[in-house]
Coordinates of C-alpha atoms and ligand atoms in Angstrom, one line a residue:
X1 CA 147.2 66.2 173.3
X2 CA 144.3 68.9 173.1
X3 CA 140.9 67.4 172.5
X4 CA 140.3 69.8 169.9
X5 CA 142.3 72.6 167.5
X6 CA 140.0 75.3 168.5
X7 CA 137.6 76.4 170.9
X8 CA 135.1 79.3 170.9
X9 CA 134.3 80.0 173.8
X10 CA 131.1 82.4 175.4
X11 CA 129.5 83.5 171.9
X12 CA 125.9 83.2 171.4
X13 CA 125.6 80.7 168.2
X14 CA 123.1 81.9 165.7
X15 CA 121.4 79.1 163.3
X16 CA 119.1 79.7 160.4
X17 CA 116.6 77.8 163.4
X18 CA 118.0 78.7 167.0
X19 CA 119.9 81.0 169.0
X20 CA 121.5 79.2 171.8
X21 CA 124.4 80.0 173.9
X22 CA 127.4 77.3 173.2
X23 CA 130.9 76.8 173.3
X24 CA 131.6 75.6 169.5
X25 CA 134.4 73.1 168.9
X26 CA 136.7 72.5 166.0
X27 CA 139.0 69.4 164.9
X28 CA 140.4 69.4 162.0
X29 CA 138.8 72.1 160.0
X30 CA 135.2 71.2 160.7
X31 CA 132.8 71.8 164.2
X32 CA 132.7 68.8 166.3
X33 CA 130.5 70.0 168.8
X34 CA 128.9 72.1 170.3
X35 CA 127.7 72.7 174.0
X36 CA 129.1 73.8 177.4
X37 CA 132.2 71.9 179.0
X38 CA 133.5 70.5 176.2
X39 CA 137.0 69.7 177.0
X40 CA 140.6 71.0 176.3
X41 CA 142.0 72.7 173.4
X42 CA 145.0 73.8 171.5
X43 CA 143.6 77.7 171.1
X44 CA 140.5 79.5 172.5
X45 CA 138.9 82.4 171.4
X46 CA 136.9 84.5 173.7
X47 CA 133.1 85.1 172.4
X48 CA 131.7 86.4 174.8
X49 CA 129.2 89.1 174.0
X50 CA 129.9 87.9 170.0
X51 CA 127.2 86.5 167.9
X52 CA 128.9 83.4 166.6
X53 CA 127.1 82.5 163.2
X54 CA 127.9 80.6 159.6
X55 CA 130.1 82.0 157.8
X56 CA 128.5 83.8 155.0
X57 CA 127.7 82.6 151.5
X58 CA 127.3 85.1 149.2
X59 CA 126.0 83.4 146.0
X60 CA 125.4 86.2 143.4
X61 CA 129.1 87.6 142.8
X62 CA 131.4 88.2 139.4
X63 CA 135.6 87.5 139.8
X64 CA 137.4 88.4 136.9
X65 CA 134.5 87.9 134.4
X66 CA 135.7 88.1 130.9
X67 CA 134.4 91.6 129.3
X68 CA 133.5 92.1 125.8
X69 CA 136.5 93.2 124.3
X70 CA 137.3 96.7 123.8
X71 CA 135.4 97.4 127.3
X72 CA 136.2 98.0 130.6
X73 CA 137.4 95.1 132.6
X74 CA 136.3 94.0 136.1
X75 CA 138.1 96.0 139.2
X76 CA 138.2 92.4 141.1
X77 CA 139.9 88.8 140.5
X78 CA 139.6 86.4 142.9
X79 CA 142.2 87.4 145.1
X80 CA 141.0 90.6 145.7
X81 CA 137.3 90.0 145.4
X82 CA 137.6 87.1 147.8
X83 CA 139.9 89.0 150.7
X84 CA 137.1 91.6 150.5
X85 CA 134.7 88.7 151.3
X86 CA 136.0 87.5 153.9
X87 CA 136.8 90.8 155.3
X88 CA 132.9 91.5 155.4
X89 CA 132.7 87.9 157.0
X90 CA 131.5 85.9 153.8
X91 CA 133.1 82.4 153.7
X92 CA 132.0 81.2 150.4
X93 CA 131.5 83.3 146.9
X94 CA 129.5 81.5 143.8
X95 CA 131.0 83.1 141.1
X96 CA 130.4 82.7 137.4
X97 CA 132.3 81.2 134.6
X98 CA 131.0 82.7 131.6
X99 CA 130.6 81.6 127.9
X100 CA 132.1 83.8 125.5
X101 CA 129.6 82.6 122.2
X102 CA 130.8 80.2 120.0
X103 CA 133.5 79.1 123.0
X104 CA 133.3 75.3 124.4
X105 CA 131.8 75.4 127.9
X106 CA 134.2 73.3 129.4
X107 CA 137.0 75.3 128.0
X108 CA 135.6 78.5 129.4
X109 CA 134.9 76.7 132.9
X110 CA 138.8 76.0 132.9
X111 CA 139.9 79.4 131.7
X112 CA 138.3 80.2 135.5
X113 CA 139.3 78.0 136.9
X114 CA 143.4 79.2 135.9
X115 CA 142.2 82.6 137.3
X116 CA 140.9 81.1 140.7
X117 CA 143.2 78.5 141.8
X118 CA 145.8 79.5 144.5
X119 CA 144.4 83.1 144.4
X120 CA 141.2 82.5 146.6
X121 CA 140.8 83.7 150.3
X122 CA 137.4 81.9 150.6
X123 CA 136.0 78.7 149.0
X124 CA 134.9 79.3 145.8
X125 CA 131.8 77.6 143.1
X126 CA 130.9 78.7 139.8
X127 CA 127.9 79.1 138.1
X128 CA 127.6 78.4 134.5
X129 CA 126.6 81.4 132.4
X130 CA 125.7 79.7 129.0
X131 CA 125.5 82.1 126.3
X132 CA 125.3 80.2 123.6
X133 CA 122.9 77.0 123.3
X134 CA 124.2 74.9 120.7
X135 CA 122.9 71.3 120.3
X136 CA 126.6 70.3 121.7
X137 CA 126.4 72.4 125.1
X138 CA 122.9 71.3 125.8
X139 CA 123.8 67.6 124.8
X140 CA 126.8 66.7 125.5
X141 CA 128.3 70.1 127.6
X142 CA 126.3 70.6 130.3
X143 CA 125.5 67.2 131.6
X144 CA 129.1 66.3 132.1
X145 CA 129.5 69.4 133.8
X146 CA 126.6 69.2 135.9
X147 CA 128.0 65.6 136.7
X148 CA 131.0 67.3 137.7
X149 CA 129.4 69.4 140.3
X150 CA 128.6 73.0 138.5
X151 CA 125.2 72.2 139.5
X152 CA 123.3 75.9 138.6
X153 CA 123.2 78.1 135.4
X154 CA 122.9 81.5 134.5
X155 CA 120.4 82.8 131.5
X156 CA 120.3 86.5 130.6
X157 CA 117.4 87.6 128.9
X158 CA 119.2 91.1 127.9
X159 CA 122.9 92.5 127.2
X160 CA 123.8 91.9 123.6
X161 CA 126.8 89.5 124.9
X162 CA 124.8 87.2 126.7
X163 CA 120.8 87.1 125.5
X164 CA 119.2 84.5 124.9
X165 CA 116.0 84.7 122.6
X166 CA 112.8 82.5 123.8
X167 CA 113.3 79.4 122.2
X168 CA 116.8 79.5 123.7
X169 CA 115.7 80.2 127.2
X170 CA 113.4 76.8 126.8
X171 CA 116.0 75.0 125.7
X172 CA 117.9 75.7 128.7
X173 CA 115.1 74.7 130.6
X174 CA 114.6 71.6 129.2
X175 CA 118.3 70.6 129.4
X176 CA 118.5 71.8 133.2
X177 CA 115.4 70.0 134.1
X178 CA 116.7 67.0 132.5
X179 CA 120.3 67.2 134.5
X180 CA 118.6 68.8 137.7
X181 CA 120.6 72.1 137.5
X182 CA 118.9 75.1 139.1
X183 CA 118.9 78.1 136.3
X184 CA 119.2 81.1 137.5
X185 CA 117.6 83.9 135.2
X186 CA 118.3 87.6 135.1
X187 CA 114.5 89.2 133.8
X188 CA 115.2 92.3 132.2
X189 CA 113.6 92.6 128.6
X190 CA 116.0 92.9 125.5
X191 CA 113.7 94.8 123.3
X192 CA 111.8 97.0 125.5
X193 CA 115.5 98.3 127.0
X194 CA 116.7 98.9 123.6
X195 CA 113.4 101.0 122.9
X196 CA 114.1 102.5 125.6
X197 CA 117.6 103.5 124.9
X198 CA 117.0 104.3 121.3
X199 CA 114.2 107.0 122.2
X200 CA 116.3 108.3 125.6
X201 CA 119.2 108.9 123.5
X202 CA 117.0 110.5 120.4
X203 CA 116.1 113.2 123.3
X204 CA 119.6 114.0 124.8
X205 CA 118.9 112.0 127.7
X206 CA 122.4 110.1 127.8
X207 CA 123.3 110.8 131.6
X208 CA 123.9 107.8 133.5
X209 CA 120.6 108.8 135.4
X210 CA 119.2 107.4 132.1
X211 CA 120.6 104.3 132.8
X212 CA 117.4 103.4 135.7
X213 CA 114.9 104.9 132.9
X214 CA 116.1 102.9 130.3
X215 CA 115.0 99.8 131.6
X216 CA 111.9 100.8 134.3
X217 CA 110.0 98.0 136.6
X218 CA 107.8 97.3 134.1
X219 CA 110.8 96.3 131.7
X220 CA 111.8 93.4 134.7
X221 CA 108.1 92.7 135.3
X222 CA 107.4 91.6 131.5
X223 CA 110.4 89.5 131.5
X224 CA 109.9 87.7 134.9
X225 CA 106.9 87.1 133.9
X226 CA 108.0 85.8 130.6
X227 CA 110.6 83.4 132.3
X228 CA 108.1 82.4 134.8
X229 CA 105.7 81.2 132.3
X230 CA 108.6 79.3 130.1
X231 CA 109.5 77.6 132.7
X232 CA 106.3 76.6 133.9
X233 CA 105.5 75.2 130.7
X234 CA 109.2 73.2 130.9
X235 CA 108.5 71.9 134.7
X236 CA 111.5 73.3 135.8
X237 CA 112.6 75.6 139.1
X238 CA 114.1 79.0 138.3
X239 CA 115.5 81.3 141.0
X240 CA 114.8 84.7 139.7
X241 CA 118.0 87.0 140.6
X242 CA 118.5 90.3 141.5
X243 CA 115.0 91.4 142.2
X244 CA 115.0 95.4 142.5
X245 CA 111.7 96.0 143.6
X246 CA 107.5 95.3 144.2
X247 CA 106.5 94.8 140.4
X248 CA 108.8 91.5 139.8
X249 CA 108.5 90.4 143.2
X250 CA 104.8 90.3 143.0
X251 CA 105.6 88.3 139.8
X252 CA 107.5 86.0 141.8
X253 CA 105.0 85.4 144.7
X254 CA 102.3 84.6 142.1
X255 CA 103.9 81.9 140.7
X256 CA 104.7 80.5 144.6
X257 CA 101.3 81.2 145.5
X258 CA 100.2 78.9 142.1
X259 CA 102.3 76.5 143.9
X260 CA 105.1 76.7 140.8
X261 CA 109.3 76.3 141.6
X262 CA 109.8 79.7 141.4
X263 CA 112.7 81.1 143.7
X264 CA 113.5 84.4 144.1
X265 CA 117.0 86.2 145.2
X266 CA 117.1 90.0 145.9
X267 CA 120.5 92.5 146.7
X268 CA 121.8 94.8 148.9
X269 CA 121.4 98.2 146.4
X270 CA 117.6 97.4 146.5
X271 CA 117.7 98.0 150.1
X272 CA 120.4 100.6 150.6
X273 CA 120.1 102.9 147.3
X274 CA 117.9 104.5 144.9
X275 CA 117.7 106.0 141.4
X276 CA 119.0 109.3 142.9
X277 CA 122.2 107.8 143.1
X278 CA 122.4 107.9 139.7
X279 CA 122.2 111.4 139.0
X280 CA 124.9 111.6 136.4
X281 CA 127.7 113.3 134.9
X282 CA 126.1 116.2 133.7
X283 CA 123.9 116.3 136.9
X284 CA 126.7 116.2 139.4
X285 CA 129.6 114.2 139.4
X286 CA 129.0 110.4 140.6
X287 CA 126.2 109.1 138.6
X288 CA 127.9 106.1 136.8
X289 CA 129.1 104.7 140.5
X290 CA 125.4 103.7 140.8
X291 CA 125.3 101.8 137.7
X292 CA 123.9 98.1 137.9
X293 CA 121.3 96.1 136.4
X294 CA 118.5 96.4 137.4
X295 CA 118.8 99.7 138.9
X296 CA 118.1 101.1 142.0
X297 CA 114.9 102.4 142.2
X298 CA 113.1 104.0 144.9
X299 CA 112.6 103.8 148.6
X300 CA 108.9 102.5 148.0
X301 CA 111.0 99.9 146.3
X302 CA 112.6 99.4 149.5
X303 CA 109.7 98.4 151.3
X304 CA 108.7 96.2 148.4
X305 CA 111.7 94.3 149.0
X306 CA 111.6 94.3 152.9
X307 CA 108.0 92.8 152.3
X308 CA 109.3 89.6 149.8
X309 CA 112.2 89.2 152.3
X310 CA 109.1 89.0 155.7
X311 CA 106.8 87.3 153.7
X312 CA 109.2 84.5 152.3
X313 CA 109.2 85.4 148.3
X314 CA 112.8 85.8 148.4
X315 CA 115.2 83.1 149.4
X316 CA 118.8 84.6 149.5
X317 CA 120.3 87.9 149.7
X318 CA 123.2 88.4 147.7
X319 CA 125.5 91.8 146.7
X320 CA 126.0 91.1 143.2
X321 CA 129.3 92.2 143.6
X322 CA 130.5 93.4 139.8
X323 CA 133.0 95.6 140.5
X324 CA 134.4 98.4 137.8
X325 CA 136.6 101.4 138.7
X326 CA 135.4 104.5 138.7
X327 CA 138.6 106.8 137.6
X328 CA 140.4 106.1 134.7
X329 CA 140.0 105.7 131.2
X330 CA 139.4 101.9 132.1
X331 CA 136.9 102.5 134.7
X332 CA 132.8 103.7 134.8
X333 CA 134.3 107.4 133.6
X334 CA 135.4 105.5 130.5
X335 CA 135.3 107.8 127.6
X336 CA 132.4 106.6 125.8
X337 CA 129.9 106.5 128.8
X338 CA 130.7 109.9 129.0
X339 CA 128.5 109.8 125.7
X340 CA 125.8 107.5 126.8
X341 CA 124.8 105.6 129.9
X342 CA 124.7 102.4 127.6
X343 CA 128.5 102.7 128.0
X344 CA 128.5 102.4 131.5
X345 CA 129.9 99.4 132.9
X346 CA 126.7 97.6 134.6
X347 CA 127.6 97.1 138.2
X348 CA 128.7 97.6 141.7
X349 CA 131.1 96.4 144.0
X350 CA 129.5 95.1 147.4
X351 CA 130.4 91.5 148.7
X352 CA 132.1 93.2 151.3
X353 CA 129.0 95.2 153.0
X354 CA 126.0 92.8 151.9
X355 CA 126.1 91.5 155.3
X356 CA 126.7 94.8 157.5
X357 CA 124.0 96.1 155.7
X358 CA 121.2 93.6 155.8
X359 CA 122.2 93.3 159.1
X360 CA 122.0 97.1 160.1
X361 CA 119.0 97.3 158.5
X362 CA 117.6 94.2 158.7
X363 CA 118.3 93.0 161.8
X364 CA 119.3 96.3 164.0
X365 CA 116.3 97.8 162.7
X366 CA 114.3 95.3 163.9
X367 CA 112.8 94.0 160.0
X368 CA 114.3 90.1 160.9
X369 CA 115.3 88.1 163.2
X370 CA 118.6 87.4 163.7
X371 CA 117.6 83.4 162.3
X372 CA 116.0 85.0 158.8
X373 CA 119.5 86.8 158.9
X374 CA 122.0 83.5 158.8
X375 CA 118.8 81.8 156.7
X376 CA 118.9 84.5 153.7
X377 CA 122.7 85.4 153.6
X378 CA 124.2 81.6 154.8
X379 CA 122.0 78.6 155.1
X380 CA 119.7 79.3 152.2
X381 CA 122.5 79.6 149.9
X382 CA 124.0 76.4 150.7
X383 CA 120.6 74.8 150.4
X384 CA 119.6 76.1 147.1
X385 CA 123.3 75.6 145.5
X386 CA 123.9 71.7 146.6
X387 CA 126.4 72.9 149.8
X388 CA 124.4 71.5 152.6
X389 CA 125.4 70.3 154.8
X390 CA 128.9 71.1 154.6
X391 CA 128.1 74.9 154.8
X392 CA 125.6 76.8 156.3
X393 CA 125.2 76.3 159.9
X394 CA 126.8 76.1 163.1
X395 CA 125.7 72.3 164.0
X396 CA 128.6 69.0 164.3
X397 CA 130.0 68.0 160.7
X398 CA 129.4 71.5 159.5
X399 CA 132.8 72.9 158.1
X400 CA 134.1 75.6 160.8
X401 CA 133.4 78.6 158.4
X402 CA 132.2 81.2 161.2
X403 CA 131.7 84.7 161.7
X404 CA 131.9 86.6 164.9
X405 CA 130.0 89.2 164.7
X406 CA 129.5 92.2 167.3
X407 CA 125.6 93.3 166.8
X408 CA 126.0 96.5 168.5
X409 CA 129.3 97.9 167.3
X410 CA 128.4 101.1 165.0
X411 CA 130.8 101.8 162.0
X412 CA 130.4 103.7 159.0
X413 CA 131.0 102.4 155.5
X414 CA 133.8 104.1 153.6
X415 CA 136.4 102.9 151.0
X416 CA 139.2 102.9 153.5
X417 CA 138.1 100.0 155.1
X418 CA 137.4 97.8 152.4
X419 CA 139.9 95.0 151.2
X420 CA 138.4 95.1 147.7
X421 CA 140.5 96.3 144.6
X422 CA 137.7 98.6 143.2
X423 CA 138.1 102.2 144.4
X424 CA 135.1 103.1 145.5
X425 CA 132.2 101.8 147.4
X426 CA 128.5 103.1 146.5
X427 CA 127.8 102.6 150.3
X428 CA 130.6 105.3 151.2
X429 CA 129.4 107.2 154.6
X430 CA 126.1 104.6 154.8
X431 CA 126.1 104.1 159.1
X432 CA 125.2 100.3 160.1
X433 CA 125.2 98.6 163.4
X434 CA 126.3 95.4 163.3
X435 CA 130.1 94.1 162.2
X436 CA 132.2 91.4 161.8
X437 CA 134.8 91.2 164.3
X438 CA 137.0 87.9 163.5
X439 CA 136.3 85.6 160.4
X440 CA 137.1 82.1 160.3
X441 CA 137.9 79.8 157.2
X442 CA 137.5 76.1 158.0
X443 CA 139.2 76.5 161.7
X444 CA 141.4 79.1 160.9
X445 CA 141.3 82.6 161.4
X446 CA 141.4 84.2 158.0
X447 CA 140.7 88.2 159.0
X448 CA 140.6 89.9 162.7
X449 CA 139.1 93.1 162.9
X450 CA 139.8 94.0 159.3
X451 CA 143.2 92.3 158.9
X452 CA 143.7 90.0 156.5
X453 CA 145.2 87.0 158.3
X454 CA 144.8 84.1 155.6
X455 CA 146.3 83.9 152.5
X456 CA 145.3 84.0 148.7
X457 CA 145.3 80.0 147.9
X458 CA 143.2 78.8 151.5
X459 CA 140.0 78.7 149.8
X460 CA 139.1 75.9 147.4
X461 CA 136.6 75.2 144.2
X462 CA 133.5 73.5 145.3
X463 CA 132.2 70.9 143.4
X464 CA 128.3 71.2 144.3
X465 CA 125.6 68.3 144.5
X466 CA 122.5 68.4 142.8
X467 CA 120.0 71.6 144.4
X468 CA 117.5 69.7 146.3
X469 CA 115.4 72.8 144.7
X470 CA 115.7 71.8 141.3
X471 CA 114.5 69.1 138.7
X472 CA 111.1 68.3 137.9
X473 CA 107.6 68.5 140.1
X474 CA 107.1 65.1 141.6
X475 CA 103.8 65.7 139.3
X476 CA 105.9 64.3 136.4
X477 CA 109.3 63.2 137.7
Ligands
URP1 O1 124.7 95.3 136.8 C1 125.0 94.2 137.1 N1 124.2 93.6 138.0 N2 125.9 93.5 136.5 C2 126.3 92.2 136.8 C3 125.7 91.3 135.8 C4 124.4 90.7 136.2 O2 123.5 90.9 135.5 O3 124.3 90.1 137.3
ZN2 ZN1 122.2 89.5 136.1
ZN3 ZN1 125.2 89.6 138.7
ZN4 ZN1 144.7 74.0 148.8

């Protein structure tokens, strides 16, 4: 008899707090130890000259989200969206189980559930997107559920589906503070977009290009502002998603520097692409590719973003992975968003290259260290969402969710290589350094060097613990 399943053997383990070199061993789907000399095993894998870091948790994606009806639906399920995952060396996806309004919450959290189970490559949580606040969901609802380990919420404050008006947004508040969920809230003002759109649309401006100036910084900055301020007034954390660039992030950093629960998350397309992208249909042919909420802005942007990443605004980087095709009558082409951007399907597919490019440009471009790096795409995620620590680090009792990764292979990103079922990829001919080599699923090796090894059913739902980052200030706890 072995002394362990699996060794990894000669990599250089990579923490959110050290970078030491160490064998890492595995019994029974979870690390063991970790050191030199460790003892005798059933399989070894050679390391040497690999980073060997936690496996990735993106927490910001959408599998097989119900669409309104009579739009396009999402490119990915779970079994697609997840084998792209782990091909791109994430080990966990937070999804999101939406509310259709005037739907039971724990109905619509099963209805997910039917479309994840057996079909996921990677473990798996979801988020609650509550869309409709009755005095049942916030009584009755969301406690149980939160009790059940769907710890974290999602509040829109735009997309005629989903917003919620102020008093709704507070309610939410109030009922997560009370159950210690952590709400997430996407800060994009209802109003001011449909202004926007109204007057853009008046003046023959319907390109998808449109899209970015239909809902400018100033339209996220008001409305993290807004949610900022509500939730101050509550005593509740918020993590403020998607952050595209300096006008919502300064938001953010006010409110941390006032010493208020105010997280912040931000995404790969405010790093890697710009409103220039989005030059549309009748300004060349790819516009609608680029569409995602909120849009890509502008390389000034970048910086922005680079800056709340050093300086510690932002928390976790995730790819917002929302994934539409672009041919077809089905896809971002549909036939009505060749009428308006409004008809564009908002968002991108990405879980894939979130971490080749953070890294590339992050890391290989010397912005981070390789520590921030497993922080803001691994550990940070499974601190904020209740998963440490069973995920998140490369340490004894951790689950052996790893990633080799080679830091100085160069590759460039093209739709051949990725595993996802969308059919294209808004990074397509983007040139990173950095690249996961082998990806491992709780000991066992789920994708080497681009092929899939594991199989749709290995990953499993996640019930979550309470965020240690949410509930009320110890001020009135
Ligand atoms: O455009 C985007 N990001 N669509 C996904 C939905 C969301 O708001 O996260
Ligand atoms: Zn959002
Ligand atoms: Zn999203
Ligand atoms: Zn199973």
């Amino acid at each position: 008899m072995a002394d362990f399943d699996l060794l990894i053997r000669g990599g250089t383990c990579v923490t959110a707090a050290d970078t030491f070199r160490a064998d890492v061993a595995i019994r029974g789907g979870r690390i063991v130890a970790t050191g030199e000399n460790l003892g005798s095993a059933d399989k070894v894998i050679d390391a040497s000259g690999m980073l060997v870091m936690p496996g990735g948790i993106d927490s910001h994606v959408h599998l097989a989200q119900h669409s309104a009806p009579g739009t396009p639906q999402m490119a990915d399920g779970f079994e697609s969206g997840t084998r792209s995952a782990i091909a791109g060396g994430t080990t966990t996806v937070l999804s999101f189980a939406v509310q259709p309004r005037g739907a039971g919450l724990r109905e619509s959290v099963m209805a997910y559930h039917g479309k994840a189970e057996g079909q996921s490559f990677c473990d798996y949580g979801f988020h609650l997107i509550i869309t409709d606040p009755s005095p049942n969901v916030l009584g009755q609802e969301l406690p149980s559920l939160v009790g059940d380990g769907y710890t974290s919420f999602k509040v829109f404050m735009t997309y005629d589906d989903m917003v919620l008006n102020d008093r709704q947004l507070l309610d939410v508040f109030d009922c997560a503070r009370g159950c210690g969920a952590l709400v997430m809230v996407h800060c994009e003002g209802y109003d001011a977009i449909r202004y926007m759109t109204e007057k853009l649309e008046r003046a023959g401006k319907t390109a998808p290009y449109y899209h970015g100036e239909s809902r400018p910084q100033v339209v996220e900055r008001e409305a993290a502002h807004r949610a900022i301020s509500h939730a101050e007034l509550v005593d509740v954390p918020i993590m403020i998603v998607h952050v595209s660039g300096r006008e919502a992030m300064e938001q953010i950093r006010w409110a941390q520097q006032k010493g208020l629960k105010v997280y912040g998350e931000t995404c790969t397309q405010y790093i890697a692409l710009t409103a220039e992208d989005m030059k549309g249909f009748n300004m060349d042919e790819t516009g609608g590719k680029y569409v995602c909420s909120p849009p890509p802005r502008d390389r000034a942007s970048w910086d922005a973003i680079w800056e709340g990443i050093r300086g510690g605004v932002f928390q976790t980087f995730s790819s917002d992975h929302c994934p539409f095709f672009w041919e077809g009558t089905e896809g971002k082409q549909n036939p009505k968003a060749k009428t308006s951007f409004r008809w564009v399907p908002n968002g991108i597919p990405g879980v894939e290259n979130r971490m080749q490019v953070f890294f590339s440009k992050g890391v290989s471009e010397g912005r981070i260290s390789l520590n921030e790096f497993v922080a803001l795409t691994s550990t940070n995620h499974a601190k904020m969402y209740g998963l440490y620590p069973r995920k998140g680090s490369i340490a004894p009792g951790f689950d052996a969710d790893i990633v080799l990764w080679d830091a100085n292979r160069e590759e460039t990103i093209s739709q051949s290589l990725m595993h996802h079922a969308a059919d294209y990829t808004p990074y397509e001919g983007l040139r990173v350094k950095g690249w996961p080599v082998m990806t491992l699923l709780g000991g066992k090796v789920v994708c080497d060097d681009g092929r899939i090894l594991g199989r749709p059913g290995d990953g499993h739902f996640l019930p979550r613990a309470l965020s240690p980052f949410a509930g009320p200030s110890a001020r009135q706890r």
